[in-house]
Coordinates of C-alpha atoms in Angstrom, one line a residue:
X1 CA 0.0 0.0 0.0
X2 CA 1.2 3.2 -0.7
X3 CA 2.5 5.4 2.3
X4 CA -0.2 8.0 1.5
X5 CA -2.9 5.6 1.5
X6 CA -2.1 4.1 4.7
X7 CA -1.6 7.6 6.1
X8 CA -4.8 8.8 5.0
X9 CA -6.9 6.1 5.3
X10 CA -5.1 3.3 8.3
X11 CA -6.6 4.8 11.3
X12 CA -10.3 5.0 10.4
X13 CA -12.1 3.2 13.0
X14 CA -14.7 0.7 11.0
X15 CA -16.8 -1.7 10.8
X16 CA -16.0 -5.7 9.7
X17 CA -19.1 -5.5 7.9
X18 CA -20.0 -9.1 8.8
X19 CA -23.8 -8.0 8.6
X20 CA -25.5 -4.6 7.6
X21 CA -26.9 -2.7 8.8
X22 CA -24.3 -2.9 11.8
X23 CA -25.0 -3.9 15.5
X24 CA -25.1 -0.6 16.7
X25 CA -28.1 0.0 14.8
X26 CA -30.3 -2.2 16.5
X27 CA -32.8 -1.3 18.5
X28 CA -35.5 -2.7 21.0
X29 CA -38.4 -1.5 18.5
X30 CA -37.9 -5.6 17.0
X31 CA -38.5 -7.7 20.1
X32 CA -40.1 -11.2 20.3
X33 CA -43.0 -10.9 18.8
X34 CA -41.4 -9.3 15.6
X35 CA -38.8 -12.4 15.8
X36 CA -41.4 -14.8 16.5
X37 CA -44.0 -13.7 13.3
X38 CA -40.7 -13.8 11.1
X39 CA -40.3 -17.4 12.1
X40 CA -44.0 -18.2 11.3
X41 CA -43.8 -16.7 8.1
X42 CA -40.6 -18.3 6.7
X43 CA -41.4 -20.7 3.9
X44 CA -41.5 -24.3 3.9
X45 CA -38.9 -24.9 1.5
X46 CA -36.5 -22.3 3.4
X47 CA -32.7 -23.4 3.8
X48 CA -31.5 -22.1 6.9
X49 CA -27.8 -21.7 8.6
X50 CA -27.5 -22.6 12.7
X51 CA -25.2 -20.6 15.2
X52 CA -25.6 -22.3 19.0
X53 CA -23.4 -19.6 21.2
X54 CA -21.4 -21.4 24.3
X55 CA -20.5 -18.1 26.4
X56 CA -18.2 -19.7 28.7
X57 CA -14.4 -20.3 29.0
X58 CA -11.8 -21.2 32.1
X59 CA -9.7 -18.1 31.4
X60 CA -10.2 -14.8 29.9
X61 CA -8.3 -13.8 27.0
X62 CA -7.3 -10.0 27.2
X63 CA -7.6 -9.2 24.1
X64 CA -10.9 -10.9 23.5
X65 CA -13.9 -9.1 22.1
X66 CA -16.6 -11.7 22.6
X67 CA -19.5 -12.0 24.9
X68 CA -18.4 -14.5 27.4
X69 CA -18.0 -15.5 31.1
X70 CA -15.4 -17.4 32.7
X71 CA -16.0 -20.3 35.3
X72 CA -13.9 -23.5 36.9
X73 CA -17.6 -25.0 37.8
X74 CA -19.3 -26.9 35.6
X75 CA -22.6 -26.5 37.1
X76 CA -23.7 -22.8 35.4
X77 CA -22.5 -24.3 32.1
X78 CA -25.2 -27.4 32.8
X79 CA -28.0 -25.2 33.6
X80 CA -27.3 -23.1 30.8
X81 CA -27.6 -25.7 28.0
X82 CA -30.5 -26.7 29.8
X83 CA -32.0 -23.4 28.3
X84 CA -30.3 -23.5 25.3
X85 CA -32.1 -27.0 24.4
X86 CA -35.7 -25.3 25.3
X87 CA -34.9 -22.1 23.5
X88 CA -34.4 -24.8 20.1
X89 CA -37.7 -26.3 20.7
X90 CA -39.4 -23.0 21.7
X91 CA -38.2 -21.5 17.6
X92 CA -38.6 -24.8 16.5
X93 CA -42.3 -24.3 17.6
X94 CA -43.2 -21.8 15.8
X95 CA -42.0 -23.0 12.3
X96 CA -44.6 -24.2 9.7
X97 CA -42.1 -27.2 9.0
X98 CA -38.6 -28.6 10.0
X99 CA -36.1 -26.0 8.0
X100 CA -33.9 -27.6 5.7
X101 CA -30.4 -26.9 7.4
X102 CA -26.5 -27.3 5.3
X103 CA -24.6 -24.9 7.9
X104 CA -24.3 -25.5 11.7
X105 CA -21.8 -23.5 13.7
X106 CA -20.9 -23.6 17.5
X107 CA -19.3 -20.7 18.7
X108 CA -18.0 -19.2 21.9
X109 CA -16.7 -18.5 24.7
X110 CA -15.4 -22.4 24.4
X111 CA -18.0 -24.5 22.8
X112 CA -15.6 -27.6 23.5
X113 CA -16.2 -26.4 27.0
X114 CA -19.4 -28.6 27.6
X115 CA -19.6 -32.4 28.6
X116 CA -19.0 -34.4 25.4
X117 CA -22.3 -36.2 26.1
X118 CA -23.9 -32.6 25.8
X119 CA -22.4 -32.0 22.6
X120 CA -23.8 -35.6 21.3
X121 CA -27.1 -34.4 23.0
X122 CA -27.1 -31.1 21.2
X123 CA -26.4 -32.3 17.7
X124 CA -28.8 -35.2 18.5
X125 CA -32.0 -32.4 18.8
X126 CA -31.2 -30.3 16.3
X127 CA -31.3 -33.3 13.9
X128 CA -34.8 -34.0 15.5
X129 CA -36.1 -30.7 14.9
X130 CA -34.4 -29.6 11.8
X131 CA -34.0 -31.2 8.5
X132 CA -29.8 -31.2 9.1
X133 CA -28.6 -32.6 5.3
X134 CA -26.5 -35.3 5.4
X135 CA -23.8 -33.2 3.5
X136 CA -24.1 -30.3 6.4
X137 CA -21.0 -28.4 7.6
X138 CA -20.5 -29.0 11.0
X139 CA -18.2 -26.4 12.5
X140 CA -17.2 -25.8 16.1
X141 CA -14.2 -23.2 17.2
X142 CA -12.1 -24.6 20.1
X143 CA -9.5 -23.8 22.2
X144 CA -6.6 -26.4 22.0
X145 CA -5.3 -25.6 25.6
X146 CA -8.7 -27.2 26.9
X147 CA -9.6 -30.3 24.3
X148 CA -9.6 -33.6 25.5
X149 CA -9.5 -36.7 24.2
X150 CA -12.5 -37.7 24.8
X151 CA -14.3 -34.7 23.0
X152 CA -12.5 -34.3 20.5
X153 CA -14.3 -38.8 19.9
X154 CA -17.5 -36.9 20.5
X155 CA -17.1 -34.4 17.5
X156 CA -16.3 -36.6 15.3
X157 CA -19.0 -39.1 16.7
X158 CA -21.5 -35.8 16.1
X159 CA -20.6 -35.1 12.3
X160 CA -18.4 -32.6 12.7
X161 CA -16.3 -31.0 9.4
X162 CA -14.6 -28.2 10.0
X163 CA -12.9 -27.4 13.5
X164 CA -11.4 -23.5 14.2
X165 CA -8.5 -23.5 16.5
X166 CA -7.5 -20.6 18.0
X167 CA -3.9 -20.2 17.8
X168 CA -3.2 -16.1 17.5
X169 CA 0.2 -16.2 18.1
X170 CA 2.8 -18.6 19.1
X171 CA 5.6 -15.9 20.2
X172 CA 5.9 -16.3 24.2
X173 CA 5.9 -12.8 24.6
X174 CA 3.1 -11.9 23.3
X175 CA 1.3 -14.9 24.5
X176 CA 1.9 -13.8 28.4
X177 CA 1.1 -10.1 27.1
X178 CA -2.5 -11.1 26.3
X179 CA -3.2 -13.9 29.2
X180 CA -3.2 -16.7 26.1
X181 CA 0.0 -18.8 27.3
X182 CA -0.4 -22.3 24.4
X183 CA 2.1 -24.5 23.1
X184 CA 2.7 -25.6 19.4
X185 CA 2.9 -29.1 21.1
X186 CA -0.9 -28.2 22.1
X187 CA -2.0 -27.0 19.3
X188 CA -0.2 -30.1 16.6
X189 CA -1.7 -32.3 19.4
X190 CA -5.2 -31.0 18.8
X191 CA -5.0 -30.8 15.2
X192 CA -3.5 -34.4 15.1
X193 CA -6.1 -35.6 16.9
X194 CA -9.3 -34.0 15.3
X195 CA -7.8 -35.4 12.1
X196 CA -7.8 -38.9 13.5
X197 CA -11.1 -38.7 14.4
X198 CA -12.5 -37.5 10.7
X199 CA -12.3 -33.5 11.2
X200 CA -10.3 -32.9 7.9
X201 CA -11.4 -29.1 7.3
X202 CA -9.3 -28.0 10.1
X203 CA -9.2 -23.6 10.6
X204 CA -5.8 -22.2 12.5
X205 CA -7.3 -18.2 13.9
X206 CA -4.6 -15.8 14.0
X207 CA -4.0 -12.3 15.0
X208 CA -1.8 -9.5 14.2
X209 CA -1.6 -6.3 16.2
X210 CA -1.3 -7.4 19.5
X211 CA 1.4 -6.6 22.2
X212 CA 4.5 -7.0 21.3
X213 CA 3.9 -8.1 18.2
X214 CA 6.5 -7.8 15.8
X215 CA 6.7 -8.7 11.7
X216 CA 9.3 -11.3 13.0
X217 CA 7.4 -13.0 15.3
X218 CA 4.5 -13.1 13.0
X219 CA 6.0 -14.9 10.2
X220 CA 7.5 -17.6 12.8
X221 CA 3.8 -18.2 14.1
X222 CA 3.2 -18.7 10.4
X223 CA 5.9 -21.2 9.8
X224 CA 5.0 -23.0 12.9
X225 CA 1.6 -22.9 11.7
X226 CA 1.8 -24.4 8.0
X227 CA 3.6 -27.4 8.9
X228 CA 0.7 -28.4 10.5
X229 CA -0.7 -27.7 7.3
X230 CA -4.7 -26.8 8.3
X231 CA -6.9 -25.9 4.9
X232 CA -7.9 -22.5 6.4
X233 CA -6.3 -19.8 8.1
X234 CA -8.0 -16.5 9.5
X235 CA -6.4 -13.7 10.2
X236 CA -7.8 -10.9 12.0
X237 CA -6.4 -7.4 13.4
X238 CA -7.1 -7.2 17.1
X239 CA -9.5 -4.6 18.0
X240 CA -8.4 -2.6 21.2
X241 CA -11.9 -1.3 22.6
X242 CA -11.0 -1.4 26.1
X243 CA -14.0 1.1 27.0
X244 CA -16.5 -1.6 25.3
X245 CA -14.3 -4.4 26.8
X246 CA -12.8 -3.2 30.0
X247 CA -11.1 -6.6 30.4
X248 CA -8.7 -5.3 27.0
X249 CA -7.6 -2.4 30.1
X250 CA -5.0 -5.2 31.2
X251 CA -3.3 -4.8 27.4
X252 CA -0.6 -1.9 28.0
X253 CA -1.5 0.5 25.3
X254 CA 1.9 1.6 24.8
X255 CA 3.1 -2.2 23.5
X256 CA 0.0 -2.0 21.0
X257 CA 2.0 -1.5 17.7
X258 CA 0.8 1.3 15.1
X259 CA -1.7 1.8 12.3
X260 CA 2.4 1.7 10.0
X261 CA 3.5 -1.6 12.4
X262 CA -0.6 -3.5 11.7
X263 CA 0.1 -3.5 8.3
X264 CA 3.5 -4.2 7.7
X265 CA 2.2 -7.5 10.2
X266 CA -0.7 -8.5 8.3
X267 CA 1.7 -8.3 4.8
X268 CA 4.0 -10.5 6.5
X269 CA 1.6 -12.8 7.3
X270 CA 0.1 -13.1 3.9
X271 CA 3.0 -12.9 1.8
X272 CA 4.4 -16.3 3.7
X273 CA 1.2 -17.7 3.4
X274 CA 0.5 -17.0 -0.3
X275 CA 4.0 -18.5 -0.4
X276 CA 3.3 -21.8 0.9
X277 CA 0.7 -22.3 -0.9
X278 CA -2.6 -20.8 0.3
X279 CA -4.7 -18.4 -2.0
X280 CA -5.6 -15.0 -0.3
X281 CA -9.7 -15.2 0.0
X282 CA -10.9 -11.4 0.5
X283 CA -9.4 -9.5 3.4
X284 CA -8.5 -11.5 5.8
X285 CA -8.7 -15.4 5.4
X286 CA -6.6 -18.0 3.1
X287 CA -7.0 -21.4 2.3
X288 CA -5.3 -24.5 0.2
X289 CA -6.0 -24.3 -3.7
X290 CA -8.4 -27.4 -3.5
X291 CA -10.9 -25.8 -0.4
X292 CA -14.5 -24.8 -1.6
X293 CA -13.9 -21.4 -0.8
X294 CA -11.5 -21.2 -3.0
X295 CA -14.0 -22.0 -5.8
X296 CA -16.5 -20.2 -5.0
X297 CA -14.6 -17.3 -4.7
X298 CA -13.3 -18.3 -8.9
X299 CA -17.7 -18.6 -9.0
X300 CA -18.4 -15.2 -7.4
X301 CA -20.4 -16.9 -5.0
X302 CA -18.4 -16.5 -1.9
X303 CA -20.7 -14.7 1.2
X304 CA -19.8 -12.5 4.5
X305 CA -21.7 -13.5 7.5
X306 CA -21.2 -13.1 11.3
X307 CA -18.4 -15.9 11.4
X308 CA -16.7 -13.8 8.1
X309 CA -16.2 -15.4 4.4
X310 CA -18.3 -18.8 4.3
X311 CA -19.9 -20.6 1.2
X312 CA -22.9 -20.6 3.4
X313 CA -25.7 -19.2 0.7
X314 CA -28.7 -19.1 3.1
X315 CA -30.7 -15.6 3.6
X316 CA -31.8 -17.2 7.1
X317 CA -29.9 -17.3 10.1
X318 CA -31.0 -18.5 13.2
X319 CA -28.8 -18.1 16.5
X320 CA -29.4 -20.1 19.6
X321 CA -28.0 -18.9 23.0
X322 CA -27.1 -15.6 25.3
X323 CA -26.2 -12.4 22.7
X324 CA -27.2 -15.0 19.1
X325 CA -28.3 -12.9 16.5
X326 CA -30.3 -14.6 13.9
X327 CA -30.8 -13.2 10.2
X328 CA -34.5 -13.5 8.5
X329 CA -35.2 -12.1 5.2
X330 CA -37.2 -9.3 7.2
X331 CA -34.2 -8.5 9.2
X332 CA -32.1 -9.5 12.6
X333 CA -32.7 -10.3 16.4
X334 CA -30.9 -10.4 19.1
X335 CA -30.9 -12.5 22.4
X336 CA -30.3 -10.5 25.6
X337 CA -26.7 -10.4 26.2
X338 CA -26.7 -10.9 29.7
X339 CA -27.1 -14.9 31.0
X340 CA -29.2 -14.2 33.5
X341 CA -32.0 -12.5 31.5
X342 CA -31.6 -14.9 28.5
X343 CA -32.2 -17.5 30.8
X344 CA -35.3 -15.8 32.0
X345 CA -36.9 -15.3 28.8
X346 CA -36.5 -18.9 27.6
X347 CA -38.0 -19.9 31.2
X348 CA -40.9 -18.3 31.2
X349 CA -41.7 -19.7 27.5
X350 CA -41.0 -16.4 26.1
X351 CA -38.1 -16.2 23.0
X352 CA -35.3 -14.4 24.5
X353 CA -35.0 -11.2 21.8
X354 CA -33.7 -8.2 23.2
X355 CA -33.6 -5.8 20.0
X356 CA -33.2 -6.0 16.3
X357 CA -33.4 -4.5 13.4
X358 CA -36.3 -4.4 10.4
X359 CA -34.6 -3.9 7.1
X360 CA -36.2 -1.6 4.5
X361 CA -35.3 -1.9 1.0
X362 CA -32.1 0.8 0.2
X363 CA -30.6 -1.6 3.6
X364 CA -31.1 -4.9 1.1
X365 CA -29.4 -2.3 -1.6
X366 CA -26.4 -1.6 0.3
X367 CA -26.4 -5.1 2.1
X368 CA -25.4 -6.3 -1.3
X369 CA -23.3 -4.0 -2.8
X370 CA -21.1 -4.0 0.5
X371 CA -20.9 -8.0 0.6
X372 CA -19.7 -8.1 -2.9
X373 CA -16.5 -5.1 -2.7
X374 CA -15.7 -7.4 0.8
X375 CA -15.7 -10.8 -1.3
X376 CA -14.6 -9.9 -4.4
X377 CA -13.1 -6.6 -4.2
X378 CA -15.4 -5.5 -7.2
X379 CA -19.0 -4.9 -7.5
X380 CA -21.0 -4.6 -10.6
X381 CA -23.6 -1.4 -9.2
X382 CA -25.4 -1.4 -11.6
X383 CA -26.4 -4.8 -11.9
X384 CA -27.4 -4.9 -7.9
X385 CA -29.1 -1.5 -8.2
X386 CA -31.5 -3.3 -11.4
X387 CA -31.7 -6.0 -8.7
X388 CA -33.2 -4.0 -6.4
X389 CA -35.2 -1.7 -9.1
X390 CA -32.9 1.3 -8.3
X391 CA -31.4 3.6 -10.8
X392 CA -27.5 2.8 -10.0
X393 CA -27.4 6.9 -10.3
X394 CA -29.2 7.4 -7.1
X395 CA -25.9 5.5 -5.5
X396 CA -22.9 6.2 -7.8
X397 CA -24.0 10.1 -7.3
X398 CA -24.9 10.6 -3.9
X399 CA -22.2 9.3 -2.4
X400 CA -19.4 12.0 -2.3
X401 CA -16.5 9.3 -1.1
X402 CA -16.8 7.3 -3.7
X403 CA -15.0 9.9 -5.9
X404 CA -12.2 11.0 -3.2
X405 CA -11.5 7.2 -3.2
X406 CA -11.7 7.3 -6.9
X407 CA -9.3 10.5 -6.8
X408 CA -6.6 8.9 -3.8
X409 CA -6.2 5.8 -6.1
X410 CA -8.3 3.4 -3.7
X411 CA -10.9 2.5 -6.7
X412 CA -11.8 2.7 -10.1
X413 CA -14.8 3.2 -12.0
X414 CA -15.4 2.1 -15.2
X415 CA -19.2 2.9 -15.9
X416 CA -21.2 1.5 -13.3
X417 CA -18.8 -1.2 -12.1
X418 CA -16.5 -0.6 -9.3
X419 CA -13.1 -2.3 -8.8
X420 CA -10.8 -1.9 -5.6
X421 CA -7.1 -1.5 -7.0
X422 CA -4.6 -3.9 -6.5
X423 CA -2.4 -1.9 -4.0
X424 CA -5.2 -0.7 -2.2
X425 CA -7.4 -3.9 -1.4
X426 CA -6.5 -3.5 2.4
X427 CA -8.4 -0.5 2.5
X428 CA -11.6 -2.6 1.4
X429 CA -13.7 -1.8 4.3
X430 CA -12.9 2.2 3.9
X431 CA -14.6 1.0 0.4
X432 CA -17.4 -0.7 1.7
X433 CA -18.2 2.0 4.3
X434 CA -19.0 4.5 1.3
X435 CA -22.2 2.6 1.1
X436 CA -23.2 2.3 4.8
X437 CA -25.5 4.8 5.6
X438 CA -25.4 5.0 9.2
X439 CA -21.6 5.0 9.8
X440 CA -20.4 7.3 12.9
X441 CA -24.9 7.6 13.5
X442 CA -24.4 5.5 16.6
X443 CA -21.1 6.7 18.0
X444 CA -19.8 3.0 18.4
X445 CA -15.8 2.6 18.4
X446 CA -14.9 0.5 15.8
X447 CA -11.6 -1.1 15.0
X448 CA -9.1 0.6 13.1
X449 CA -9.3 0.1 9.0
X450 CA -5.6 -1.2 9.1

């Protein structure tokens, strides 16, 4: 990137754009009664995605921006999947038929947490109350520090594909500097294992921007990392929001590296990946020459959800658990955030949404233009503006940074299509925030661009 870009653009604070609108837009106008008519209404032959949230882990990770509490008992993790299983049959209630279902994703906290006989248990209902597809992807994100052997039987037992291993960083150093000490004998054990028991799309997570982090100590994690040789890698910047998550206060501020340092880091990282073999997918994940993604990146058909780039097609969404957020076609809900209250809800029979947001049709517009510059770095206007019965004018003119983007060098347009340039496609969510019409509405600190 050029030294004027990164300048100019590297410390905008910004959205992932992993949904759209954003979070901070909703509201508690769309409560349970919205949620629960947009479950009653979704057709019979609908295909919908599964996200069951685990909000529990033994330690807290400093630089961790999830919603999640930690515990050493076992017993507020076994009444909390209690509620979990009635919140499935209270949706499940209210659907015309079983949903056809092709995605399922456990996510955390530390969803390999729970009892492997809960996990069995889990699986086992959602294939009672959902038409789960032979062929579904299975994926569950687990902390290798904390898998046994016996669980790690259980997911393959349960039909898992895909497993997501949080790595971040193997430098020692950093690792103490974010409460995360883990081994590479850990992780190889972990990945070694899940392969043995039939997991062969294995995810590595790592992170650049964290304390202490240096170019040097990235590309060693990366070396370390390929010769375990998993098909995926993500790799995120870490987003200091210390007033949103006053745990990140523990992070010493003046060992975060700069806006300069992030991206010389994230480079780094992908230039020694691309080099061993993995294609670059979008912004920030990578994966062998033979994954799906890969393809359907080549097809155009690759999607942004909440868990970032998937081949997950499905317009619905349905999230299970404290802080879930499910997508309908009519818009998103949102469990209550706080266990306690979620727990409540679900108790008393009630569905546990505690805001949302009803989209109207210029949010569908700019829903789609933004998911295609974030997967593909390019985005036909036109075309999505006839999709949506728009006159591609009403977008191309009235948004005034499209042409200082055009004018720094960040884009090009060539009639109605839009094209990120080469050198600038780390600045892709500077691109894709042209087209939100609510940015810096809510006053929400976002992590930086770079």
């Amino acid at each position: 990137m050029r030294d004027d870009l990164r300048a100019r653009y590297g410390e905008e604070r910004l959205p992932r754009y992993t949904s759209y609108p954003t979070a901070p837009q909703f509201s508690d106008v769309i409560g349970q009664e919205a949620y629960g008519q947009w479950l009653t209404s979704l057709p019979a032959n609908a295909t919908a995605s599964l996200y069951l949230h685990v909000p529990f882990c033994r330690s807290m990770c400093w630089y961790c921006g999830c919603h999640t509490t930690i515990t050493q008992r076992d017993a507020p993790i076994i009444d909390y999947l209690a509620v979990l299983r009635r919140e499935i049959e209270l949706v499940t209630d209210r659907l015309s038929n079983p949903l056809a279902v092709k995605h399922v994703h456990f996510g955390g906290g530390t969803p390999t947490i729970i009892e492997p006989s809960e996990l069995l248990g889990l699986v086992a209902l959602m294939r009672q109350r959902f038409n789960l597809d032979g062929s579904a992807e299975i994926a569950v994100e687990i902390d290798p520090r904390t898998l046994t052997k016996t669980m790690t039987k259980a997911l393959g037992e349960a039909g898992v594909t895909r497993a997501s291993l949080g790595v971040q960083s193997f430098d020692p150093v950093v690792q103490r500097a974010i409460n995360r000490v883990q081994s590479f004998e850990q992780t190889a054990r972990a990945t070694e294992g899940l392969r043995g028991a039939g997991i062969c799309g294995i995810n590595f997570d790592l992170i650049y921007g964290l304390p202490h982090q240096t170019v040097e100590s990235c590309i060693e994690t990366v070396r370390q990392s390929i010769a375990l040789r998993p098909e995926r890698f993500s790799v995120f910047g870490y987003a200091h929001v210390p007033s949103f998550k006053k745990h990140q206060r523990k992070i010493d501020e003046a060992t975060l590296p700069d806006g300069e340092a992030r991206y010389a880091q994230a480079e780094a990282i992908a230039e020694a990946l691309v080099s061993a073999g993995y294609r670059r997918i979008g912004l920030d994940h990578y994966a062998l020459p033979n994954d799906s993604m890969v393809q359907a990146q080549v097809d155009g058909v690759l999607h942004r959800n909440f868990q970032g780039y998937t081949t997950d097609p499905s317009d619905v969404l349905i999230g299970f658990g404290a802080s879930a957020i499910a997508r309908l076609t009519q818009g998103y809900a949102q469990n209550e955030v706080v266990l306690g209250r979620y727990a409540e809800r679900i108790q008393r029979g009630e569905l546990a949404t505690a805001k949302g947001y009803a989209l109207t049709t210029d949010d569908r517009l700019r829903a789609d233009l933004i998911e295609r510059v974030m997967c593909d770095f390019r985005v036909d206007v036109g075309q999505v503006c006839r999709n949506h019965e728009t006159a591609p004018e009403a977008i191309l003119l009235a948004i005034p940074k499209l042409r200082v983007l055009q004018d720094d060098g960040v884009i090009r347009l060539e009639g109605d299509v839009l094209s990120v340039n080469d050198n600038a496609r780390f600045l892709v969510r500077s691109v894709a925030s042209a087209f939100d019409a609510y940015l810096g509405v809510s006053g929400r600190t976002h992590s930086r661009a770079v």
